[in-house]
Coordinates of C-alpha atoms in Angstrom, one line a residue:
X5 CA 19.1 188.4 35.1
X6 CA 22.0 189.4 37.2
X7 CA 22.8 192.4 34.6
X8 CA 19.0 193.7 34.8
X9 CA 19.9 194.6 38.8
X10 CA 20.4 198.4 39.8
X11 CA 24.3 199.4 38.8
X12 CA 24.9 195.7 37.6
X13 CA 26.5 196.7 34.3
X14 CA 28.4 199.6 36.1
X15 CA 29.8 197.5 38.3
X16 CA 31.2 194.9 36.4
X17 CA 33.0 197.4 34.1
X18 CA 34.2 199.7 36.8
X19 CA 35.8 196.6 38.4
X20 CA 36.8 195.3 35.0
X21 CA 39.1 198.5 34.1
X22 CA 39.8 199.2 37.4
X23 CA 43.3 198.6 37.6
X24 CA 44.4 200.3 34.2
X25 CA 45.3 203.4 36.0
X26 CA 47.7 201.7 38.5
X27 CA 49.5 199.7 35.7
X28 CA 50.4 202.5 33.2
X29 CA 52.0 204.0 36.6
X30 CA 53.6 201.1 37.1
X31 CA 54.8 200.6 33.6
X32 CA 56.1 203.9 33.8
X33 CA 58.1 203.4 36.8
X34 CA 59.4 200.1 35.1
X35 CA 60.5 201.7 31.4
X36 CA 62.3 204.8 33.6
X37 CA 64.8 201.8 35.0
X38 CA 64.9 199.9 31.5
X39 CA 64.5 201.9 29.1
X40 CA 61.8 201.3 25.8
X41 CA 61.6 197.9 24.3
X42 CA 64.2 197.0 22.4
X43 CA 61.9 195.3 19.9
X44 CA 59.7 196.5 17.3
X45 CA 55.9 196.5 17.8
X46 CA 52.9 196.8 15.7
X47 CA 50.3 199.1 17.0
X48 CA 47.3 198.7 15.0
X49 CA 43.2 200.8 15.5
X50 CA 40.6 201.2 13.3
X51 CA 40.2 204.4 11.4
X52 CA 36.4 204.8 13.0
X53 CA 37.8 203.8 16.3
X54 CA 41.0 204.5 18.2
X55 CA 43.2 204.9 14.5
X56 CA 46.8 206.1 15.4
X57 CA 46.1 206.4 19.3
X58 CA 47.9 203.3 20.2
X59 CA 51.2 204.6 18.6
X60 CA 51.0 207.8 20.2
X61 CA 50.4 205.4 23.6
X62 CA 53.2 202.8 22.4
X63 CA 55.7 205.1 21.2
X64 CA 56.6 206.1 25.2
X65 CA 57.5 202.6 25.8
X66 CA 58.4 201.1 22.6
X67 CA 61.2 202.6 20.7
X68 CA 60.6 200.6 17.3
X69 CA 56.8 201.4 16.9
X70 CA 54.9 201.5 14.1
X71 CA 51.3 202.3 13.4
X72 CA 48.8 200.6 11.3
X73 CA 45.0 202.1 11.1
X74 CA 42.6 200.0 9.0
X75 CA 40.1 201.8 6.7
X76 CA 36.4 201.2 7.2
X77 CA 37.0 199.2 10.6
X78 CA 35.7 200.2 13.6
X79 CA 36.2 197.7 17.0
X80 CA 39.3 195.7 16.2
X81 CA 38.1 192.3 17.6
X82 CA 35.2 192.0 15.2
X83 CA 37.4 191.8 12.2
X84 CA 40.7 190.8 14.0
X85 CA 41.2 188.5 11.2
X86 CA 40.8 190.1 7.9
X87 CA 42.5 193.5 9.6
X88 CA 45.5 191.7 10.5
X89 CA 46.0 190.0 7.2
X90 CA 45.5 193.5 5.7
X91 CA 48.1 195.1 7.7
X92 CA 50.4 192.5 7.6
X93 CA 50.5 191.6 4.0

C-alpha cells in the first residue's frame, strides 16, 4: 500500500539513483590521480537494452575493456545466468 500513495514510486527511485551523479564525478576525480585500471574488465548489455554502452562508459576508466552484447536479451538480471555462460564460454 505504501507504493499506491501520491509520488511513492517517484520517490523511492529518485532517492535510489540519487547519488549516481556525485560518484561518476568522484570516480573521475579518482582515475585523474591513478590512472585506468590496470586490469581487464568485461563489460557486458543486452543487444535490446544497453548493448555496447557500458564499454563506451568503461573504456574512460578501464584500460583493458572489452565488450560483450548478448543477442535476443534485453534486462541483464533476468537471464544473468545463461548470458554469462554465453559470453564467457
Amino acid at each position: 500500500m505504501l507504493y499506491a500513495r501520491a509520488g511513492a514510486i517517484h520517490d523511492a527511485f529518485s532517492g535510489q539513483f540519487a547519488d549516481f551523479t556525485k560518484d561518476g564525478e568522484d570516480n573521475k576525480t579518482l582515475f585523474a590521480k591513478t590512472g585506468k585500471l590496470p586490469m581487464p574488465v568485461l563489460a557486458i548489455g543486452g543487444d535490446h537494452s544497453v548493448g555496447t554502452l557500458m564499454n563506451s562508459d568503461l573504456a574512460d576508466v578501464a584500460s583493458a575493456a572489452k565488450n560483450a552484447v548478448i543477442t535476443n536479451a534485453g534486462f541483464l538480471p533476468n537471464c544473468l545466468r545463461n548470458c554469462l555462460r554465453s559470453a564467457l564460454g
